[in-house]
Short mmCIF file of C-alpha atoms and ligand atoms in Angstrom, two decimals:
data_model
loop_
_atom_site.label_atom_id
_atom_site.label_comp_id
_atom_site.label_asym_id
_atom_site.label_seq_id
_atom_site.Cartn_x
_atom_site.Cartn_y
_atom_site.Cartn_z
CA MET A 1307 32.05 3.72 -9.06
CA LYS A 1308 29.07 3.66 -6.84
CA GLU A 1309 26.05 1.42 -6.45
CA ILE A 1310 22.71 3.14 -6.73
CA ILE A 1311 19.02 2.30 -7.15
CA LEU A 1312 17.08 3.25 -10.27
CA ILE A 1313 13.35 3.86 -9.92
CA LYS A 1314 10.92 3.55 -12.81
CA ASN A 1315 7.63 5.20 -12.06
CA GLY A 1316 4.68 3.60 -13.76
CA GLU A 1317 1.44 5.46 -14.16
CA LEU A 1318 3.16 8.70 -13.30
CA ALA A 1319 4.36 8.90 -16.85
CA LEU A 1320 0.73 9.36 -17.89
CA LYS A 1321 0.17 12.44 -15.83
CA GLY A 1322 1.39 15.07 -18.27
CA LEU A 1323 2.08 18.38 -16.62
CA ASN A 1324 1.39 16.97 -13.17
CA ARG A 1325 4.19 14.50 -13.57
CA SER A 1326 6.83 16.60 -11.93
CA SER A 1327 4.80 17.27 -8.81
CA PHE A 1328 3.83 13.59 -8.62
CA GLU A 1329 7.50 12.70 -8.81
CA ASP A 1330 8.24 15.18 -6.05
CA ILE A 1331 5.68 13.48 -3.81
CA LEU A 1332 7.14 10.08 -4.66
CA ILE A 1333 10.62 11.34 -3.76
CA LYS A 1334 9.33 12.78 -0.49
CA ASN A 1335 7.71 9.42 0.33
CA MET A 1336 10.89 7.50 -0.52
CA LYS A 1337 13.01 9.87 1.51
CA ARG A 1338 10.75 9.53 4.54
CA ARG A 1339 10.74 5.76 4.35
CA LEU A 1340 14.48 5.40 3.78
CA LYS A 1341 15.35 7.77 6.61
CA GLU A 1342 15.83 4.91 9.06
CA LEU A 1343 18.77 3.67 6.94
CA GLY A 1344 20.54 7.02 6.49
CA ASP A 1345 20.71 9.84 3.95
CA PHE A 1346 20.09 9.44 0.25
CA ASN A 1347 20.21 11.81 -2.70
CA PHE A 1348 17.43 11.75 -5.25
CA THR A 1349 17.81 12.93 -8.85
CA LYS A 1350 15.09 13.05 -11.48
CA SER A 1351 16.39 12.05 -14.85
CA GLN A 1352 14.03 11.41 -17.78
CA SER A 1353 11.55 8.76 -16.63
CA THR A 1354 13.90 7.50 -13.95
CA ILE A 1355 14.63 8.63 -10.42
CA VAL A 1356 18.15 7.90 -9.28
CA VAL A 1357 18.47 7.06 -5.57
CA GLU A 1358 22.00 7.39 -4.30
CA PRO A 1359 23.13 6.52 -0.77
CA VAL A 1360 25.17 9.30 0.77
CA SER A 1361 27.28 7.23 3.14
CA GLU A 1362 29.20 4.07 2.30
CA ASP A 1363 27.77 1.89 5.04
CA ILE A 1364 24.15 1.85 3.86
CA ASP A 1365 22.96 -1.64 2.94
CA LEU A 1366 21.19 -1.42 -0.41
CA ASP A 1367 19.39 -4.72 0.21
CA ASP A 1368 17.54 -3.00 3.05
CA ALA A 1369 16.84 0.03 0.89
CA VAL A 1370 15.41 -2.13 -1.90
CA GLU A 1371 13.25 -4.01 0.59
CA ILE A 1372 11.73 -0.74 1.77
CA LEU A 1373 11.31 0.70 -1.72
CA GLU A 1374 9.54 -2.45 -2.92
CA ARG A 1375 6.62 -1.34 -0.73
CA VAL A 1376 6.47 2.30 -1.84
CA PHE A 1377 3.51 3.00 -4.11
CA GLY A 1378 4.10 4.78 -7.40
CA ILE A 1379 7.10 2.64 -8.33
CA ALA A 1380 6.55 0.30 -11.27
CA ALA A 1381 10.01 -1.24 -11.22
CA LEU A 1382 13.31 -0.71 -9.52
CA SER A 1383 16.80 -2.03 -9.92
CA ARG A 1384 20.17 -1.78 -8.36
CA ALA A 1385 22.78 -0.44 -10.72
CA MET A 1386 26.50 0.28 -10.77
CA THR A 1387 27.73 3.60 -12.02
CA CYS A 1388 30.79 3.52 -14.21
CA GLU A 1389 33.01 5.86 -16.20
CA LYS A 1390 31.97 6.31 -19.83
CA ASP A 1391 34.77 4.23 -21.18
CA PHE A 1392 33.83 1.06 -23.01
CA GLU A 1393 36.65 -1.02 -21.50
CA LYS A 1394 35.52 0.05 -18.02
CA ILE A 1395 31.90 -0.71 -18.92
CA LYS A 1396 32.84 -4.25 -19.98
CA GLU A 1397 34.85 -4.92 -16.84
CA THR A 1398 32.19 -3.46 -14.59
CA ALA A 1399 29.41 -5.49 -16.22
CA VAL A 1400 31.13 -8.85 -15.73
CA SER A 1401 32.31 -8.12 -12.20
CA TYR A 1402 29.15 -6.42 -10.95
CA LEU A 1403 26.81 -9.04 -12.39
CA GLU A 1404 29.11 -12.03 -11.92
CA ASP A 1405 26.83 -13.99 -9.57
CA GLU A 1406 23.70 -13.50 -11.66
CA LEU A 1407 25.54 -14.37 -14.87
CA GLU A 1408 26.97 -17.52 -13.25
CA ASP A 1409 23.49 -18.64 -12.24
CA ALA A 1410 21.70 -17.83 -15.49
CA ARG A 1411 21.58 -20.01 -18.59
CA THR A 1412 20.52 -17.33 -21.05
CA PHE A 1413 21.04 -13.58 -21.31
CA LYS A 1414 20.82 -10.60 -23.55
CA VAL A 1415 22.30 -7.12 -23.49
CA GLU A 1416 20.25 -3.97 -23.92
CA ALA A 1417 21.95 -0.65 -24.46
CA LYS A 1418 20.58 2.87 -24.26
CA ARG A 1419 22.64 5.88 -25.18
CA SER A 1420 21.41 9.33 -24.30
CA ASP A 1421 24.91 10.77 -24.75
CA LYS A 1422 25.11 10.82 -28.53
CA HIS A 1423 28.84 11.63 -28.40
CA PHE A 1424 29.69 8.23 -27.02
CA PRO A 1425 31.74 6.54 -29.74
CA LEU A 1426 29.68 3.34 -29.94
CA LYS A 1427 26.01 3.32 -30.96
CA SER A 1428 23.52 1.33 -28.86
CA PRO A 1429 23.44 -1.79 -31.11
CA GLU A 1430 27.24 -1.81 -31.15
CA ILE A 1431 27.42 -1.56 -27.36
CA ALA A 1432 24.97 -4.47 -27.08
CA ARG A 1433 26.85 -6.62 -29.60
CA GLU A 1434 30.33 -5.94 -28.25
CA LEU A 1435 29.36 -6.36 -24.62
CA GLY A 1436 27.35 -9.50 -25.44
CA GLY A 1437 30.44 -11.02 -27.12
CA TYR A 1438 32.61 -10.09 -24.16
CA ILE A 1439 30.20 -11.66 -21.65
CA LEU A 1440 30.04 -14.87 -23.76
CA SER A 1441 33.82 -15.06 -23.76
CA LYS A 1442 33.89 -14.83 -19.95
CA PHE A 1443 30.98 -17.16 -19.15
CA ASN A 1444 31.20 -20.21 -21.40
CA HIS A 1445 27.94 -21.75 -20.24
CA LEU A 1446 25.78 -18.78 -21.27
CA LYS A 1447 23.65 -18.56 -24.39
CA VAL A 1448 22.06 -15.50 -25.91
CA ASP A 1449 18.26 -15.44 -25.91
CA VAL A 1450 16.86 -12.16 -27.13
CA HIS A 1451 13.20 -13.13 -26.55
CA ASN A 1452 13.11 -14.66 -23.10
CA PRO A 1453 16.48 -14.27 -21.38
CA GLU A 1454 16.95 -15.21 -17.73
CA ILE A 1455 18.98 -12.08 -17.25
CA THR A 1456 18.98 -8.85 -19.20
CA VAL A 1457 22.14 -6.82 -18.80
CA THR A 1458 21.29 -3.18 -19.39
CA VAL A 1459 23.83 -0.49 -20.09
CA GLU A 1460 22.71 3.13 -20.12
CA VAL A 1461 25.20 5.71 -21.29
CA ARG A 1462 24.11 9.02 -19.90
CA ASP A 1463 25.68 12.49 -19.89
CA SER A 1464 27.85 12.17 -16.81
CA HIS A 1465 28.43 8.42 -16.59
CA ALA A 1466 27.13 4.97 -17.49
CA PHE A 1467 24.86 2.67 -15.47
CA ILE A 1468 25.02 -1.10 -15.56
CA ARG A 1469 22.23 -3.18 -14.18
CA GLY A 1470 20.71 -6.65 -14.23
CA ASN A 1471 17.05 -7.61 -14.03
CA ASN A 1472 14.41 -5.23 -12.76
CA ILE A 1473 12.54 -5.91 -9.55
CA LYS A 1474 8.78 -5.41 -9.66
CA GLY A 1475 7.65 -2.39 -7.66
CA ALA A 1476 4.46 -1.99 -5.60
CA GLY A 1477 2.74 -0.17 -8.48
CA GLY A 1478 -0.11 2.25 -7.92
CA MET A 1479 0.18 5.96 -7.26
CA PRO A 1480 2.36 7.73 -4.71
CA THR A 1481 0.60 8.00 -1.35
CA GLY A 1482 -0.75 11.51 -0.95
CA THR A 1483 -1.43 12.22 -4.63
CA SER A 1484 -5.13 11.31 -4.36
CA GLY A 1485 -6.19 13.12 -1.19
CA ARG A 1486 -7.04 11.60 2.18
CA GLY A 1487 -9.47 8.88 3.22
CA ALA A 1488 -10.51 7.33 6.53
CA ILE A 1489 -10.49 3.54 6.77
CA LEU A 1490 -12.92 1.97 9.21
CA ILE A 1491 -10.64 -0.71 10.54
CA SER A 1492 -11.72 -3.83 12.40
CA GLY A 1493 -9.49 -6.69 13.41
CA GLY A 1494 -10.73 -8.76 10.48
CA ILE A 1495 -9.21 -9.83 7.20
CA ASP A 1496 -11.01 -7.43 4.88
CA SER A 1497 -10.50 -3.93 6.22
CA PRO A 1498 -6.65 -4.00 6.24
CA VAL A 1499 -6.82 -5.20 2.62
CA ALA A 1500 -9.24 -2.38 1.77
CA ALA A 1501 -6.85 0.11 3.40
CA TYR A 1502 -3.92 -1.23 1.39
CA MET A 1503 -5.90 -1.11 -1.87
CA MET A 1504 -6.92 2.53 -1.46
CA ALA A 1505 -3.44 3.56 -0.31
CA LYS A 1506 -2.21 1.95 -3.52
CA ARG A 1507 -4.36 4.40 -5.45
CA GLY A 1508 -2.51 7.28 -3.79
CA ILE A 1509 -4.85 7.93 -0.88
CA GLU A 1510 -3.26 9.00 2.39
CA LEU A 1511 -4.88 7.09 5.24
CA CYS A 1512 -6.42 7.96 8.55
CA ALA A 1513 -8.01 5.11 10.49
CA VAL A 1514 -11.02 4.86 12.76
CA HIS A 1515 -11.54 1.90 15.09
CA PHE A 1516 -14.54 1.35 17.34
CA ALA A 1517 -13.80 -0.40 20.62
CA SER A 1518 -16.36 -1.61 23.15
CA PRO A 1519 -14.60 -2.47 26.37
CA PRO A 1520 -15.19 -4.60 28.39
CA TYR A 1521 -16.99 -6.54 25.64
CA THR A 1522 -13.91 -6.16 23.48
CA SER A 1523 -10.50 -6.55 25.06
CA GLU A 1524 -7.31 -4.53 25.09
CA LEU A 1525 -5.75 -7.34 23.05
CA ALA A 1526 -8.33 -6.82 20.30
CA GLU A 1527 -7.28 -3.18 20.11
CA LEU A 1528 -3.58 -4.09 20.05
CA LYS A 1529 -4.31 -6.47 17.20
CA VAL A 1530 -5.83 -3.61 15.20
CA MET A 1531 -2.74 -1.48 15.87
CA GLU A 1532 -0.53 -4.34 14.69
CA LEU A 1533 -2.58 -4.63 11.50
CA LEU A 1534 -2.29 -0.90 10.89
CA LYS A 1535 1.48 -1.11 11.37
CA LYS A 1536 1.62 -3.68 8.62
CA VAL A 1537 -0.48 -1.50 6.32
CA ALA A 1538 1.70 1.51 7.20
CA ARG A 1539 4.70 -0.32 5.74
CA TYR A 1540 3.02 0.47 2.41
CA SER A 1541 0.96 3.56 3.12
CA GLY A 1542 3.28 5.48 5.43
CA VAL A 1543 2.01 7.08 8.66
CA ILE A 1544 -1.63 6.39 9.63
CA THR A 1545 -3.22 8.72 12.15
CA THR A 1546 -5.62 6.48 14.04
CA TYR A 1547 -8.65 7.25 16.20
CA VAL A 1548 -10.05 4.76 18.67
CA VAL A 1549 -13.68 5.57 19.44
CA PRO A 1550 -15.21 4.40 22.75
CA PHE A 1551 -18.30 2.62 21.47
CA THR A 1552 -19.62 0.75 24.49
CA LYS A 1553 -22.37 3.15 25.54
CA LEU A 1554 -23.66 3.44 21.99
CA GLN A 1555 -23.80 -0.31 21.58
CA GLU A 1556 -25.59 -0.67 24.90
CA ALA A 1557 -28.05 2.01 23.86
CA ILE A 1558 -28.77 0.10 20.65
CA ARG A 1559 -29.24 -3.12 22.64
CA ASP A 1560 -31.53 -1.46 25.16
CA ASN A 1561 -33.70 0.54 22.76
CA CYS A 1562 -33.84 -0.98 19.28
CA PRO A 1563 -35.48 -4.10 17.87
CA GLU A 1564 -32.91 -6.88 17.79
CA GLU A 1565 -33.05 -7.59 14.06
CA TYR A 1566 -31.77 -4.06 13.42
CA PHE A 1567 -28.87 -4.08 15.93
CA THR A 1568 -26.11 -4.56 13.40
CA ILE A 1569 -27.39 -2.21 10.75
CA ILE A 1570 -27.92 0.60 13.23
CA MET A 1571 -24.51 0.02 14.72
CA ARG A 1572 -23.00 0.20 11.23
CA ARG A 1573 -24.86 3.46 10.53
CA ILE A 1574 -23.61 5.02 13.76
CA MET A 1575 -20.08 3.93 12.89
CA MET A 1576 -20.42 5.70 9.55
CA MET A 1577 -21.73 8.90 11.15
CA LEU A 1578 -18.93 9.07 13.71
CA ALA A 1579 -16.29 8.09 11.18
CA GLU A 1580 -17.53 10.85 8.89
CA ARG A 1581 -17.18 13.43 11.65
CA LEU A 1582 -13.63 12.33 12.38
CA ALA A 1583 -12.82 12.10 8.68
CA LYS A 1584 -13.98 15.66 8.08
CA SER A 1585 -11.96 16.96 11.00
CA GLN A 1586 -8.90 15.34 9.40
CA ASN A 1587 -9.48 16.70 5.89
CA CYS A 1588 -10.49 13.30 4.57
CA SER A 1589 -12.82 13.27 1.57
CA ALA A 1590 -13.93 9.64 1.67
CA LEU A 1591 -14.63 6.74 3.98
CA ILE A 1592 -13.22 3.29 3.25
CA THR A 1593 -14.58 -0.05 4.47
CA GLY A 1594 -13.76 -3.72 3.91
CA GLU A 1595 -17.31 -4.65 2.94
CA SER A 1596 -18.01 -7.19 0.22
CA VAL A 1597 -21.48 -7.85 -1.21
CA GLY A 1598 -23.27 -10.75 0.39
CA GLN A 1599 -20.52 -11.64 2.87
CA VAL A 1600 -22.75 -11.21 5.93
CA ALA A 1601 -26.28 -9.96 6.63
CA SER A 1602 -25.11 -6.36 6.99
CA GLN A 1603 -23.51 -6.51 3.56
CA THR A 1604 -26.48 -7.30 1.33
CA ILE A 1605 -27.12 -4.52 -1.16
CA TYR A 1606 -30.21 -3.52 0.85
CA ALA A 1607 -28.22 -3.26 4.08
CA LEU A 1608 -25.39 -1.45 2.32
CA ALA A 1609 -27.90 1.08 0.98
CA CYS A 1610 -28.95 1.81 4.57
CA THR A 1611 -25.37 2.29 5.79
CA ASP A 1612 -24.30 4.22 2.71
CA CYS A 1613 -26.73 7.07 3.29
CA ALA A 1614 -25.69 7.50 6.93
CA ALA A 1615 -22.65 9.39 5.73
CA ASP A 1616 -22.56 12.36 3.46
CA MET A 1617 -19.29 11.54 1.76
CA PRO A 1618 -18.24 8.88 -0.75
CA VAL A 1619 -17.74 5.43 0.76
CA PHE A 1620 -15.08 3.37 -0.99
CA ARG A 1621 -15.37 -0.39 -0.66
CA PRO A 1622 -12.54 -1.82 -2.72
CA CYS A 1623 -13.33 -5.41 -1.67
CA ILE A 1624 -16.96 -5.10 -2.74
CA GLY A 1625 -16.78 -7.51 -5.68
CA MET A 1626 -14.13 -9.83 -4.33
CA ASP A 1627 -14.46 -13.38 -3.02
CA LYS A 1628 -13.04 -14.09 0.41
CA GLU A 1629 -10.32 -16.17 -1.27
CA GLU A 1630 -9.21 -13.20 -3.33
CA ILE A 1631 -9.18 -10.95 -0.28
CA ILE A 1632 -7.16 -13.55 1.64
CA ARG A 1633 -4.62 -13.74 -1.18
CA ILE A 1634 -3.93 -10.01 -0.82
CA SER A 1635 -3.88 -10.20 2.98
CA ARG A 1636 -1.20 -12.89 2.76
CA LYS A 1637 0.76 -10.78 0.32
CA ILE A 1638 0.76 -7.78 2.64
CA ASP A 1639 1.34 -10.03 5.66
CA THR A 1640 -1.81 -9.11 7.58
CA PHE A 1641 -3.52 -12.51 7.33
CA GLU A 1642 -1.87 -14.24 10.29
CA THR A 1643 -2.63 -11.27 12.54
CA SER A 1644 -6.22 -10.96 11.28
CA ILE A 1645 -7.09 -14.55 12.13
CA GLN A 1646 -6.08 -14.22 15.78
CA PRO A 1647 -9.35 -14.88 17.58
CA TYR A 1648 -10.18 -11.63 19.38
CA GLU A 1649 -13.69 -10.29 19.45
CA ASP A 1650 -14.70 -7.19 17.47
CA CYS A 1651 -17.51 -4.86 18.51
CA CYS A 1652 -19.40 -6.21 15.49
CA THR A 1653 -19.65 -9.56 17.26
CA VAL A 1654 -21.07 -8.02 20.44
CA PHE A 1655 -24.88 -8.28 20.77
CA THR A 1656 -25.27 -9.82 17.30
CA PRO A 1657 -28.89 -10.51 16.47
CA LYS A 1658 -30.01 -14.11 15.95
CA HIS A 1659 -32.02 -13.17 12.88
CA PRO A 1660 -30.65 -9.97 11.34
CA ARG A 1661 -32.68 -8.32 8.60
CA THR A 1662 -31.06 -9.06 5.24
CA ARG A 1663 -33.54 -6.84 3.34
CA PRO A 1664 -33.95 -3.89 5.70
CA LYS A 1665 -36.01 -0.93 4.51
CA LEU A 1666 -34.47 2.45 5.27
CA GLU A 1667 -37.68 3.87 6.78
CA ASP A 1668 -37.89 0.94 9.23
CA VAL A 1669 -34.22 1.30 10.13
CA LEU A 1670 -34.64 5.03 10.76
CA LEU A 1671 -37.66 4.38 12.98
CA ALA A 1672 -35.72 1.77 14.94
CA GLU A 1673 -32.73 4.09 15.22
CA ALA A 1674 -34.94 6.96 16.46
CA LYS A 1675 -35.76 4.87 19.51
CA ILE A 1676 -32.40 5.88 20.93
CA GLU A 1677 -33.54 9.25 22.26
CA ASN A 1678 -30.14 10.51 23.36
CA LEU A 1679 -28.28 9.28 20.27
CA GLU A 1680 -26.82 12.70 19.44
CA GLU A 1681 -25.62 13.17 23.00
CA LEU A 1682 -24.02 9.72 23.12
CA MET A 1683 -22.34 10.31 19.77
CA ASN A 1684 -20.96 13.63 20.99
CA GLU A 1685 -19.63 11.98 24.10
CA ALA A 1686 -17.93 9.24 22.08
CA TYR A 1687 -16.49 11.82 19.70
CA GLU A 1688 -15.08 13.87 22.54
CA ASN A 1689 -13.40 10.86 24.11
CA VAL A 1690 -11.66 9.57 21.02
CA LYS A 1691 -8.09 8.40 21.56
CA LYS A 1692 -5.52 9.38 18.94
CA VAL A 1693 -2.62 7.07 18.05
CA ILE A 1694 0.01 7.68 15.39
CA ILE A 1695 0.94 4.48 13.58
CA SER A 1696 4.08 4.36 11.48
P1 ATP B 1330 -13.33 -7.35 8.32
O1 ATP B 1330 -12.51 -8.51 7.97
O2 ATP B 1330 -12.87 -6.11 7.71
O3 ATP B 1330 -13.55 -7.20 9.81
P2 ATP B 1330 -15.89 -8.49 8.24
O4 ATP B 1330 -16.19 -9.48 7.23
O5 ATP B 1330 -15.59 -8.94 9.61
O6 ATP B 1330 -14.72 -7.59 7.67
P3 ATP B 1330 -17.88 -6.73 9.33
O7 ATP B 1330 -17.43 -7.13 10.70
O8 ATP B 1330 -19.30 -6.87 8.98
O9 ATP B 1330 -17.08 -7.47 8.20
O10 ATP B 1330 -17.46 -5.26 9.08
C1 ATP B 1330 -17.57 -4.69 7.83
C2 ATP B 1330 -16.70 -3.49 7.77
O11 ATP B 1330 -17.06 -2.56 8.80
C3 ATP B 1330 -15.24 -3.78 8.03
O12 ATP B 1330 -14.57 -4.17 6.86
C4 ATP B 1330 -14.74 -2.46 8.54
O13 ATP B 1330 -14.49 -1.56 7.48
C5 ATP B 1330 -15.92 -1.95 9.34
N1 ATP B 1330 -15.81 -2.33 10.76
C6 ATP B 1330 -16.23 -3.44 11.37
N2 ATP B 1330 -15.93 -3.44 12.68
C7 ATP B 1330 -15.29 -2.27 12.92
C8 ATP B 1330 -14.70 -1.66 14.08
N3 ATP B 1330 -14.71 -2.26 15.25
N4 ATP B 1330 -14.14 -0.45 13.92
C9 ATP B 1330 -14.11 0.18 12.73
N5 ATP B 1330 -14.63 -0.36 11.60
C10 ATP B 1330 -15.21 -1.57 11.69
MG1 MG B 1331 -15.01 -7.57 11.09
#
């Protein structure tokens, strides 16, 4: 008898012929994330992946906690393996699930039998085991529609599994099945949420952060790294680039009309992020923008930033209220870090009256006033600092 974890993959089931390779990526991701706890074996079996700890001393609570954050898993559950002998199954079910059955008021038994040679059919297993559980736990009642605990028995070829309720998984698609994208990460609330949302769709993340020392502090940069660490608990490793942005911001301040400061800065961010993204095989940029949130996020301003880059820009927060974004940031535990009050380069040299309806031709004229823009961008690009966040 051995305790294992059963993984149900959600959308993967829809992927037809690709399913197997998607499952392989999911297994690779799980393996990488569980490595800190020890070695595990992974077996694909119908629509389930069986995760089995190799050594005895691995704490499955820790393993479940890690797996709950791995994308591509719809549901997971701990399960006990057991010999395919009905007496053993009965004993194992009541001992393995004793605590849960004590605490519950209602239950039902579900049985699945892929080994058709097993002497009892599924409905018989369910009925007999249900009766046995009732005889052991007098307070319990059967509720087939809305039970507090569902005891599931699966009789497979080599052995049986017994498990209680499923735990909800992180959902989404396995990281790495949808290509790579570069998140423009600030220290704010929105961009870590945007990163999480795209990683959930299977995108492997790189990150780009623009820092303007001495206007922005070392602590502001550390805060961004802390946020990325929290996102990496879901997305896996994030290769991060910190771009020295001071000279570019000063050039904007010294050469451009004030009402265009922010929009030009945002365009330059997009251009540099695109260069880095391309060098890292990324096919999209990701930002935390949301329509109407600030002057640089009106549809007119977004149109001006959008065309600065020649690759798709994903803005998963675009139609969300701040409250909705905050709800996700609390869920992924980035909120408390995001609200620490360090300055971002976006808050350096902010115009008093930014244009909310900028016209692209005016923006381009204003931007062209920085004569050595290309040179400054090259210099920033060459002095990028690389950090691996995991
Ligand atoms: P956030 O909470 O993500 O900071 P925000 O409401 O503060 O959002 P802005 O500061 O206008 O919005 O920035 C909009 C988007 O631009 C951010 O979501 C992020 O994707 C990107 N961005 C802003 N500042 C930086 C930065 N210093 N480095 C990289 N990207 C940035
Ligand atoms: Mg911000």
